[in-house]
């Protein structure tokens, strides 16, 4: 059977209401400049280098990635508030079409370009001393603009475990925890989702099964399936069933154990990537109370000097367009919301004087608030794969052919999506209880080996370790993800990815400059349990590849091959092969402060009266999923809880240790800063407006790591 393509199942017309064209909505002076031909809402709230901003805003969002743009759209729904987003990366206009084709994540990737931070880890002892590349999106939309488009809900057990971790704190720390349990978070996920079923042809060939009631249908983010697929995708679920892994026909309802074909962030009306910018910004009517400034790197938060540690109030955010450029200031009336991601948010806090004392002092940063959990508890999914030669078409062989098909939008909608989540008993059988017992026995040595001088961080690590073993190992949560990828010419790869590492690391500073990358040490494979689980996952991947019907397509094993058979050979080989699955979390963890936590259940940073963090850095435990879905859910929940406080005419409850939750809106002197000559942006000279009347002007990675950004 030939690969199947399909036309969009429905076409939705984009309708502009008369409101969008009225002087009330646009302002006469700017009306004609807010639209770009062909993209009616494109850049409607996105400033260029010559556009002015106001002296102050109610909310300043530090980071215009996935979470930041959701927050910007939701908080600016209230026309009486003002919102500014500061994003270090570019707008993405110059590469918008390139980003929009889903398949370009493999064939024309923006990794290792100016749209990628292109981080690397420190040398990893558990990875043969290698520095592992860590791409992260440096563009409006963040990593949602360059990732692999997988969209998989977290599980009920994941979320209820998260809620339980913050419920272990005192009343002030845990108040609001209901936002993070399954029942509430699931509704936030649905709110963000615009699910569109596959066509019948694609559904049949790829073997797709799903429960439509487990999805939302009216949300901003489009979820669907590619318009082009291959027979081998349809072989996935039957093969997994033949090795004892059941099909999951309702993988989005709270338990995704088993095999299924995942949804992707694809808009089937035109087969384009649905990411945070088009979903929440480009398709939003122009708003005079929302400004988004690309090319603006946050250098630090500025605090009221009359407030003390434990009650520090942010009065402004300092930013610059380059390392040598002048520093500019914008005043904050209500809150700063950190949305810089797992690397950016802890780095910004530390550069502002909030973090572990030893790290700040070593970098030459004045310590304003000692908060040892900032940058700690870093967790990441890591993966390796078994590759097989094939004489069947793969996505990469078609793209390499240069045919008309290879450049068509419908073909370029194909992305890898066949997956399976594997429990401990699937991997280890009767040995599973002994394995868990051995992991418990290793706790003391694991805590002793942790690279920290903080007793709080050690206490938190111990709790996270015990939670993984006692609740996720023993509770039946999946521990390994398996995936099918066809991004290498003439090869099909079956991957295994560890979901809940017991090895945890940290992010620290290399210097006092926001323009220098921080130090990233995920501490890969330092716990034997992690090595065993990944090894057994790879063994299961080999078993799947040699089981029908998949074995009818996968021929000779290309790597690792017959030289790897024993456990010792597997362990030695995988240390030279592991790569990130691009799912880091935990560096501003929602945990009690005594456990190295950084934020409370309301996302407020401990000891700061008006600063929150809202991105994947607050996840206290690595989730059993790709991070796109939970980050959208988190941002929706964050928006809801912030709006709830202010709509009720209440100030946010003060973090533990604060005397009050009031915010000094008079502090700071943002209006007096000189404009940066590198971007020409100016601050409102009157220094009085709280909202702006904006005017607008016009290597791929290694084969193994090419598939899974988020």
XYZ file of C-alpha atoms in Angstrom:
710
model
C 0.000 0.000 0.000
C 1.254 3.469 -0.840
C 1.562 6.179 1.790
C -1.711 7.982 2.273
C -2.302 11.701 2.152
C -5.446 13.542 3.051
C -6.992 16.927 2.520
C -8.017 18.936 5.560
C -11.114 17.553 7.196
C -12.526 21.046 7.642
C -11.657 24.549 6.558
C -12.276 27.442 8.869
C -12.524 30.951 7.490
C -10.729 33.670 9.398
C -13.290 36.428 9.959
C -12.378 39.893 11.153
C -15.138 41.669 13.013
C -15.697 45.324 12.321
C -14.290 46.028 15.762
C -10.794 45.154 14.583
C -10.949 47.796 11.876
C -12.423 50.572 13.988
C -10.489 53.570 15.279
C -11.546 52.533 18.794
C -9.647 49.279 18.448
C -6.642 50.519 16.519
C -6.218 54.232 17.018
C -6.314 56.441 13.931
C -2.605 57.140 13.930
C -1.620 53.476 13.871
C -4.526 51.844 12.090
C -2.887 51.421 8.698
C 0.385 50.051 10.072
C -0.922 47.205 12.188
C -1.448 44.732 9.359
C 0.927 42.885 7.079
C -0.318 41.660 3.729
C -1.491 38.072 3.963
C -1.420 37.939 7.761
C -4.223 40.098 9.115
C -3.156 39.782 12.739
C 0.564 39.211 12.238
C 2.607 41.522 14.480
C -0.510 43.232 15.762
C 1.048 43.486 19.208
C 4.665 42.731 18.312
C 6.943 45.753 18.371
C 9.917 46.425 16.157
C 13.113 48.110 17.252
C 11.833 51.628 16.661
C 8.543 51.302 18.496
C 7.961 53.061 21.809
C 6.868 51.346 24.969
C 5.262 52.802 28.056
C 7.114 53.747 31.203
C 5.249 51.182 33.263
C 3.011 48.141 32.950
C 0.852 46.222 35.359
C 2.468 42.924 34.350
C 5.925 42.486 32.897
C 6.468 38.967 31.555
C 10.139 38.022 31.342
C 10.207 35.611 28.412
C 8.076 35.381 25.274
C 8.240 31.628 24.876
C 5.404 29.146 25.047
C 4.145 29.990 28.533
C 4.901 33.704 28.263
C 2.729 34.242 25.199
C -0.186 32.327 26.714
C 0.033 34.523 29.808
C 0.270 37.667 27.698
C -2.842 36.791 25.733
C -4.891 35.797 28.769
C -3.888 38.638 31.094
C -4.451 41.268 28.400
C -8.036 40.067 27.960
C -8.802 42.580 30.694
C -8.600 45.954 28.891
C -8.028 47.787 32.175
C -4.636 46.128 32.663
C -1.397 46.538 30.731
C 1.025 43.766 29.778
C 4.579 43.855 28.432
C 6.496 40.808 27.207
C 10.290 41.013 26.992
C 11.758 38.300 24.752
C 15.476 37.844 24.114
C 14.938 36.151 20.760
C 13.727 37.572 17.488
C 10.125 37.756 16.334
C 10.605 34.884 13.890
C 9.052 36.757 10.969
C 12.047 36.099 8.728
C 11.677 32.328 9.156
C 7.949 32.114 9.776
C 7.243 29.878 6.779
C 10.187 27.643 7.631
C 8.918 27.240 11.193
C 5.383 26.620 9.999
C 6.081 23.341 8.174
C 6.024 20.602 10.855
C 8.463 18.336 9.023
C 11.125 21.017 8.942
C 11.896 20.102 12.532
C 13.890 17.281 10.877
C 14.768 18.522 7.384
C 15.293 22.269 7.745
C 15.709 22.737 11.461
C 16.308 26.051 13.176
C 18.544 24.397 15.751
C 22.116 25.703 15.747
C 20.894 29.004 14.257
C 20.248 32.402 15.830
C 16.788 31.080 16.744
C 18.283 28.521 19.114
C 20.131 29.183 22.365
C 22.249 26.155 21.420
C 23.156 25.344 25.004
C 25.387 22.440 25.960
C 25.685 20.662 29.271
C 28.828 20.414 31.293
C 30.860 17.251 30.548
C 28.762 14.337 31.780
C 30.543 11.502 33.554
C 27.557 9.259 32.842
C 27.844 10.016 29.125
C 31.520 9.239 28.591
C 32.483 12.808 29.451
C 30.523 14.285 26.551
C 28.876 17.705 26.519
C 25.291 17.055 25.442
C 23.653 19.637 23.138
C 20.529 21.245 24.623
C 18.707 23.272 21.960
C 16.046 25.705 23.208
C 13.972 28.065 21.091
C 15.212 31.674 21.032
C 12.246 33.223 19.242
C 8.707 34.299 20.023
C 6.979 31.076 20.988
C 10.169 29.590 22.404
C 10.682 25.883 21.930
C 7.083 25.465 20.741
C 8.327 27.105 17.512
C 11.099 24.577 16.821
C 10.100 21.367 18.602
C 8.934 17.964 17.372
C 5.217 18.824 17.879
C 4.273 15.871 20.117
C 1.215 16.700 22.211
C 0.545 14.192 24.997
C -1.313 14.964 28.209
C 0.385 14.292 31.530
C -1.200 11.527 33.573
C -3.553 11.731 36.520
C -0.919 10.102 38.724
C 1.699 12.648 37.619
C -0.474 15.606 38.498
C -1.897 14.285 41.739
C 1.657 13.461 42.843
C 2.709 17.036 42.025
C -0.187 18.387 44.092
C 0.782 16.090 46.955
C 4.329 17.433 46.988
C 3.274 21.040 47.580
C 0.485 19.945 49.927
C 3.319 18.787 52.188
C 4.178 22.408 52.927
C 2.597 24.761 55.416
C -0.740 26.483 54.811
C 0.755 29.510 53.066
C 2.884 27.350 50.779
C 0.133 24.930 49.809
C -2.797 27.338 49.425
C -3.873 27.075 45.788
C -2.636 23.506 45.324
C -5.979 22.526 43.813
C -4.803 24.116 40.555
C -2.192 21.377 40.090
C -4.172 18.189 40.701
C -5.669 16.233 37.820
C -9.257 17.453 38.025
C -8.454 21.141 37.660
C -5.398 20.821 35.426
C -7.232 18.550 32.988
C -9.821 21.282 32.445
C -7.020 23.763 31.741
C -5.561 21.369 29.175
C -8.932 21.088 27.474
C -9.317 24.864 27.510
C -6.157 25.194 25.425
C -7.000 22.402 22.961
C -8.612 22.608 19.552
C -8.753 18.918 18.613
C -9.497 17.889 15.024
C -9.814 14.142 14.254
C -7.735 12.541 11.508
C -9.264 11.769 8.152
C -10.554 8.242 7.820
C -7.775 7.320 5.371
C -5.033 8.435 7.747
C -6.767 6.884 10.728
C -7.008 3.524 8.988
C -3.469 3.374 7.638
C -1.742 4.640 10.783
C -3.915 2.565 13.123
C -5.058 5.604 15.091
C -7.573 5.175 17.896
C -8.703 7.837 20.340
C -11.543 9.068 22.522
C -12.666 12.481 21.267
C -14.310 13.230 24.614
C -10.872 13.343 26.252
C -9.925 16.449 24.238
C -11.043 20.046 24.157
C -12.363 21.280 20.839
C -12.555 25.065 21.043
C -9.129 26.041 22.342
C -6.298 28.030 20.817
C -3.826 25.218 20.152
C -4.664 22.976 17.219
C -4.224 19.231 17.830
C -4.527 16.729 15.047
C -2.600 14.199 12.982
C -0.440 14.591 9.876
C -2.026 14.569 6.443
C 0.542 12.022 5.249
C 1.644 8.759 6.812
C 3.348 5.403 6.205
C 2.337 1.774 6.580
C 5.008 1.229 9.234
C 3.184 3.626 11.559
C 0.204 1.301 11.360
C 2.485 -1.600 12.317
C 3.414 0.025 15.626
C 0.438 -0.760 17.844
C 0.048 -4.406 16.670
C 3.765 -5.001 17.223
C 3.668 -3.600 20.721
C 0.645 -5.756 21.479
C 2.621 -8.790 20.323
C 5.342 -8.089 22.912
C 2.851 -7.559 25.728
C 2.299 -3.787 25.606
C -1.433 -3.138 25.187
C -3.032 -0.618 22.873
C -4.318 2.487 24.628
C -7.414 3.818 22.867
C -7.883 6.652 25.389
C -4.372 7.924 26.057
C -5.538 11.469 26.844
C -7.931 10.679 29.668
C -5.427 10.426 32.518
C -3.525 7.167 31.891
C -1.435 6.688 28.755
C 0.192 3.353 29.593
C 0.419 1.332 26.385
C 0.873 2.013 22.681
C -0.853 4.641 20.568
C -0.309 7.218 17.830
C -0.040 10.618 19.480
C -1.568 13.880 18.390
C 0.691 16.677 17.194
C 0.457 20.469 17.244
C -0.766 20.606 13.649
C -3.420 22.844 12.124
C -5.086 20.580 9.534
C -6.687 23.476 7.667
C -3.302 24.239 6.102
C -0.956 21.575 7.581
C 1.069 24.073 9.582
C 2.640 24.025 13.027
C 0.310 25.297 15.726
C 2.574 26.919 18.292
C 2.222 29.595 20.933
C 2.627 32.622 18.685
C -0.051 31.877 16.042
C -2.289 30.170 18.590
C -2.367 32.974 21.158
C -0.962 36.130 19.534
C -1.287 36.210 15.738
C -4.935 35.167 15.875
C -5.773 37.669 18.602
C -7.315 41.029 17.763
C -4.958 43.981 18.257
C -4.943 45.198 21.845
C -3.686 48.574 22.975
C -2.848 47.114 26.376
C -0.400 44.455 25.119
C 3.153 45.065 23.926
C 5.579 42.314 22.928
C 9.193 43.369 22.501
C 11.550 40.887 20.788
C 15.299 41.289 21.022
C 15.106 42.402 24.653
C 17.187 40.330 27.074
C 16.210 40.703 30.719
C 19.387 41.495 32.635
C 17.910 41.651 36.140
C 14.921 42.530 38.271
C 15.167 45.746 40.270
C 13.840 45.734 43.820
C 12.646 48.477 46.143
C 15.622 49.221 48.371
C 13.334 49.923 51.320
C 12.086 46.335 51.327
C 14.116 43.578 52.914
C 14.857 39.926 52.253
C 11.690 37.975 52.835
C 9.569 40.829 51.505
C 11.467 42.132 48.473
C 9.249 44.039 46.059
C 10.190 44.230 42.384
C 9.728 47.753 41.061
C 11.197 47.283 37.610
C 12.790 45.038 35.035
C 16.082 45.961 33.401
C 16.801 44.777 29.866
C 19.216 45.292 26.993
C 19.505 44.401 23.329
C 23.142 43.315 23.503
C 25.870 42.662 26.028
C 27.416 46.060 25.349
C 24.152 47.922 24.901
C 22.703 50.418 27.348
C 20.467 49.063 30.083
C 16.848 50.172 29.971
C 14.221 49.963 32.661
C 10.491 49.454 32.685
C 8.485 49.945 35.867
C 6.202 47.241 37.241
C 2.863 48.237 38.752
C 1.673 44.804 39.847
C 3.850 41.783 39.123
C 6.812 40.379 37.296
C 6.108 36.950 35.819
C 9.186 34.907 34.997
C 8.608 32.758 31.912
C 12.156 32.205 30.720
C 11.995 28.432 30.881
C 13.976 25.854 32.794
C 17.275 27.572 32.050
C 16.265 31.212 31.674
C 14.083 31.656 34.750
C 16.625 30.474 37.352
C 19.353 32.402 35.545
C 17.306 35.636 35.688
C 16.549 35.146 39.372
C 20.193 34.511 40.200
C 21.358 37.528 38.195
C 18.874 39.556 40.242
C 20.492 38.451 43.500
C 18.032 35.684 44.354
C 19.460 32.186 44.655
C 22.140 30.041 46.321
C 24.649 32.239 48.136
C 27.715 30.289 47.003
C 26.680 30.430 43.337
C 25.897 34.157 43.411
C 29.070 35.112 45.245
C 31.218 33.036 42.892
C 29.707 34.928 39.943
C 30.114 38.326 41.591
C 26.380 38.935 42.088
C 25.218 40.718 45.243
C 23.044 38.428 47.356
C 19.690 40.087 48.048
C 17.816 36.938 49.022
C 19.361 33.556 49.737
C 17.111 30.961 48.110
C 19.153 27.775 47.623
C 16.575 25.942 45.503
C 16.967 28.294 42.530
C 18.540 26.192 39.780
C 18.386 22.963 41.820
C 16.330 19.776 41.239
C 17.115 19.763 37.493
C 15.609 16.687 35.838
C 15.567 15.632 32.191
C 14.350 12.769 30.049
C 17.248 11.114 28.269
C 17.062 8.785 25.312
C 18.929 6.373 23.075
C 17.787 4.187 20.210
C 18.263 1.021 18.214
C 18.470 1.586 14.440
C 17.587 -0.742 11.579
C 18.162 -0.686 7.851
C 15.054 -0.678 5.704
C 14.305 -0.721 2.010
C 10.914 0.887 2.544
C 10.329 4.579 2.071
C 10.911 6.721 5.116
C 10.193 10.397 5.523
C 13.875 11.143 5.062
C 14.222 9.162 1.827
C 11.308 11.102 0.341
C 12.757 14.447 1.378
C 16.124 13.405 -0.060
C 14.520 12.592 -3.417
C 13.779 16.234 -4.167
C 10.446 15.273 -5.723
C 7.414 17.535 -5.892
C 5.931 15.471 -3.086
C 8.908 16.209 -0.843
C 8.189 19.939 -0.854
C 4.406 19.740 -0.565
C 2.704 21.055 2.551
C 0.798 17.824 3.043
C 3.970 15.700 3.055
C 5.761 18.198 5.278
C 2.993 17.734 7.836
C 4.356 14.266 8.641
C 6.084 14.050 12.007
C 6.919 11.088 14.197
C 4.033 10.225 16.500
C 3.967 6.463 17.205
C 4.714 6.040 20.901
C 4.256 3.745 23.892
C 4.593 4.232 27.638
C 6.069 1.297 29.525
C 5.622 0.402 33.202
C 8.207 -1.089 35.515
C 6.554 -4.505 35.378
C 6.578 -4.388 31.555
C 10.331 -3.899 31.668
C 11.350 -6.071 34.597
C 8.559 -8.552 35.214
C 8.903 -10.336 38.547
C 12.164 -8.508 39.244
C 10.334 -5.158 39.581
C 9.817 -5.307 43.395
C 13.470 -6.201 43.962
C 14.552 -3.387 41.656
C 12.464 -0.874 43.628
C 13.834 -2.215 46.906
C 17.404 -1.831 45.658
C 16.648 1.744 44.623
C 15.392 2.515 48.136
C 18.561 1.089 49.613
C 20.655 3.435 47.444
C 18.977 6.597 48.781
C 21.564 7.477 51.404
C 24.493 7.315 49.005
C 22.529 9.276 46.386
C 21.806 12.099 48.831
C 25.423 12.177 49.987
C 26.667 12.475 46.409
C 24.375 15.391 45.502
C 26.324 18.454 44.362
C 24.967 21.051 46.786
C 25.880 22.695 50.064
C 22.223 23.284 50.934
C 20.475 21.167 53.548
C 17.129 22.262 52.098
C 18.012 21.041 48.614
C 19.204 17.713 50.035
C 15.927 17.342 51.936
C 13.977 18.078 48.772
C 16.016 15.632 46.722
C 15.390 12.929 49.308
C 11.661 13.566 49.119
C 11.627 13.551 45.316
C 13.676 10.348 45.238
C 11.299 8.619 47.659
C 8.280 9.883 45.747
C 9.559 8.396 42.498
C 10.299 5.021 44.070
C 7.295 4.735 46.390
C 4.579 6.369 44.311
C 5.674 6.142 40.677
C 7.638 2.880 40.597
C 5.261 1.054 42.940
C 2.187 2.997 41.824
C 2.330 1.758 38.264
C 3.375 4.956 36.475
C 5.206 4.402 33.191
C 8.987 4.698 33.458
C 10.133 4.521 29.843
C 8.710 5.936 26.644
C 9.308 4.100 23.365
C 9.105 5.891 20.035
C 9.343 5.166 16.324
C 11.279 7.610 14.145
C 11.988 7.814 10.434
C 14.173 10.908 10.242
C 17.323 9.165 8.936
C 17.690 8.045 5.286
C 17.311 4.283 4.928
C 16.899 3.791 8.665
C 14.067 3.313 11.125
C 14.885 3.819 14.792
C 13.102 2.521 17.869
C 13.949 4.692 20.846
C 13.707 4.375 24.596
C 13.523 7.444 26.837
C 13.781 7.478 30.635
C 10.898 9.398 32.247
C 11.685 9.709 35.980
C 15.435 9.945 36.547
C 16.720 9.572 40.086
C 19.843 11.410 38.928
C 19.217 15.148 39.293
C 21.430 18.139 38.620
C 21.355 21.910 38.626
C 21.727 25.156 36.690
C 24.272 27.663 38.015
C 25.914 30.870 36.785
C 29.069 31.101 34.722
C 29.177 34.887 35.051
C 27.145 37.915 36.102
C 26.050 38.588 32.499
C 22.661 37.606 31.093
C 24.369 37.261 27.721
C 26.572 34.382 28.913
C 25.080 30.901 29.004
C 24.739 29.446 32.489
C 26.251 26.147 33.569
C 23.883 23.227 32.935
C 24.630 19.961 34.732
C 21.811 17.386 34.502
C 24.027 14.812 36.236
C 22.990 12.079 33.806
C 23.066 8.400 34.824
C 24.632 8.865 38.229
C 22.127 6.467 39.798
C 22.248 2.803 38.844
C 18.456 2.602 38.661
C 18.477 5.044 35.734
C 21.006 2.947 33.836
C 19.016 -0.240 34.410
C 15.722 1.268 33.257
C 17.202 2.770 30.109
C 19.044 -0.459 29.329
C 15.883 -2.531 29.727
C 13.996 -0.032 27.601
C 16.531 -0.474 24.817
C 16.274 -4.244 25.092
C 12.514 -3.923 24.692
C 13.060 -1.645 21.694
C 15.178 -4.358 20.084
C 12.500 -6.930 20.877
C 9.852 -4.757 19.215
C 11.996 -4.240 16.130
C 12.408 -7.992 15.688
C 8.710 -8.783 16.196
C 6.100 -8.860 13.431
C 4.655 -6.889 11.811
C 7.398 -4.309 12.436
C 10.092 -6.870 11.652
C 8.723 -7.176 8.119
C 9.995 -3.658 7.443
C 13.016 -3.398 9.746
C 15.908 -5.476 8.420
C 19.512 -5.611 9.683
C 20.284 -3.863 12.961
C 22.569 -0.946 12.070
C 23.400 0.024 15.639
C 24.395 -1.099 18.164
C 24.415 -4.476 16.369
C 25.511 -7.888 17.571
C 28.464 -6.504 19.535
C 26.006 -5.436 22.254
C 24.300 -8.361 23.990
C 25.189 -8.523 27.694
C 24.065 -6.037 30.327
C 27.616 -4.750 30.666
C 27.862 -4.224 26.896
C 24.535 -2.368 26.856
C 25.599 -0.138 29.741
C 28.908 0.710 28.121
C 27.282 1.418 24.751
C 24.415 3.569 25.956
C 26.720 5.916 27.882
C 28.257 6.858 24.552
C 24.873 7.282 22.877
C 22.456 8.989 25.260
C 21.035 12.371 24.339
C 18.399 14.613 25.800
C 14.747 14.068 24.942
C 14.486 17.859 25.366
C 12.227 17.783 28.435
C 14.083 19.482 31.325
C 12.195 20.658 34.400
C 12.457 21.429 38.098
C 14.856 24.370 38.456
C 12.312 26.655 40.195
C 10.443 23.798 41.801
C 7.029 24.104 43.416
C 8.044 22.560 46.713
C 8.047 23.690 50.341
C 10.850 26.154 50.992
C 12.414 23.754 53.486
C 12.798 21.262 50.609
C 14.615 23.580 48.234
C 11.403 24.913 46.759
C 11.358 28.201 44.872
C 7.641 28.904 44.402
C 4.517 28.203 46.392
C 1.301 26.732 45.001
C 0.359 30.155 43.647
C 3.643 30.329 41.707
C 4.998 33.131 43.922
C 8.727 33.142 44.571
C 9.456 32.695 48.268
C 10.615 35.941 49.839
C 9.489 38.148 46.933
C 6.186 39.982 47.235
C 5.281 40.340 43.550
C 7.287 37.887 41.440
C 5.982 34.593 40.062
C 7.453 31.881 37.869
C 5.224 30.226 35.274
C 7.006 27.730 33.037
C 8.327 24.148 33.113
C 10.903 25.079 35.743
C 8.195 24.876 38.438
C 7.339 21.217 37.767
C 8.731 19.539 40.893
C 8.962 16.127 39.239
C 9.726 15.087 35.702
C 6.377 14.350 34.056
C 5.581 11.228 32.042
C 5.036 13.123 28.809
C 6.426 15.584 26.312
C 6.325 19.037 27.871
C 4.266 20.931 25.294
C 0.901 19.948 26.758
C 1.682 20.527 30.450
C 3.277 23.913 29.734
C 0.109 25.070 27.974
C -1.906 23.763 30.915
C 0.385 25.469 33.418
C 0.155 28.816 31.627
C -3.634 28.613 31.449
C -3.794 27.833 35.166
C -1.346 30.612 36.006
C -3.446 33.105 34.070
C -6.600 31.958 35.818
C -5.198 32.212 39.329
C -3.655 35.643 38.702
C -6.882 36.983 37.205
C -8.848 35.544 40.112
C -6.810 37.504 42.652
C -7.142 40.830 40.894
C -10.711 40.451 39.651
C -11.723 39.987 43.275
C -9.913 43.240 44.141
C -7.422 41.255 46.164
C -3.690 41.454 46.187
C -2.024 38.052 45.748
C -1.529 36.305 49.093
C 1.955 37.020 50.356
C 4.622 34.304 50.098
C 5.777 32.725 53.327
C 7.796 35.183 55.357
C 6.158 38.293 53.879
C 4.469 40.809 56.126
C 2.006 41.916 53.471
C 1.214 41.469 49.804
C 1.081 45.130 48.788
C 3.103 46.307 45.829
C 4.825 49.673 45.721
C 3.957 50.925 42.264
C 5.761 54.239 42.763
C 9.253 52.824 43.060
C 11.703 52.715 40.204
C 12.678 55.202 37.528
C 12.071 53.339 34.308
C 10.990 56.463 32.449
C 14.364 58.104 32.963
C 16.497 55.469 31.234
C 18.204 56.309 27.981
C 17.147 54.388 24.885
C 19.470 51.714 23.612
C 21.122 52.857 20.384
C 21.109 49.259 19.150
C 17.336 49.000 18.856
C 16.049 52.532 19.055
C 13.289 51.634 21.478
C 12.346 54.520 23.714
C 10.639 54.803 27.041
C 7.587 57.026 27.399
C 9.150 60.406 28.240
C 6.242 61.499 30.408
C 6.620 58.387 32.518
C 2.941 58.357 33.424
C 1.083 56.048 31.054
C 0.432 52.554 32.312
C -0.504 51.303 28.838
C 1.077 52.141 25.531
C -0.539 53.319 22.337
C 1.698 51.144 20.242
C 2.796 51.856 16.700
C 4.341 49.203 14.516
C 6.597 49.123 11.535
C 6.961 46.703 9.289
C 23.853 19.763 11.306
C 20.698 18.961 12.145
C 21.656 17.332 15.449
C 22.825 13.729 15.556
C 20.319 11.330 14.039
C 19.186 10.149 17.403
C 18.452 13.611 18.708
C 16.601 14.893 15.660
C 13.161 13.788 16.668
C 11.849 14.959 19.936
C 12.127 18.624 20.795
C 9.530 18.712 23.533
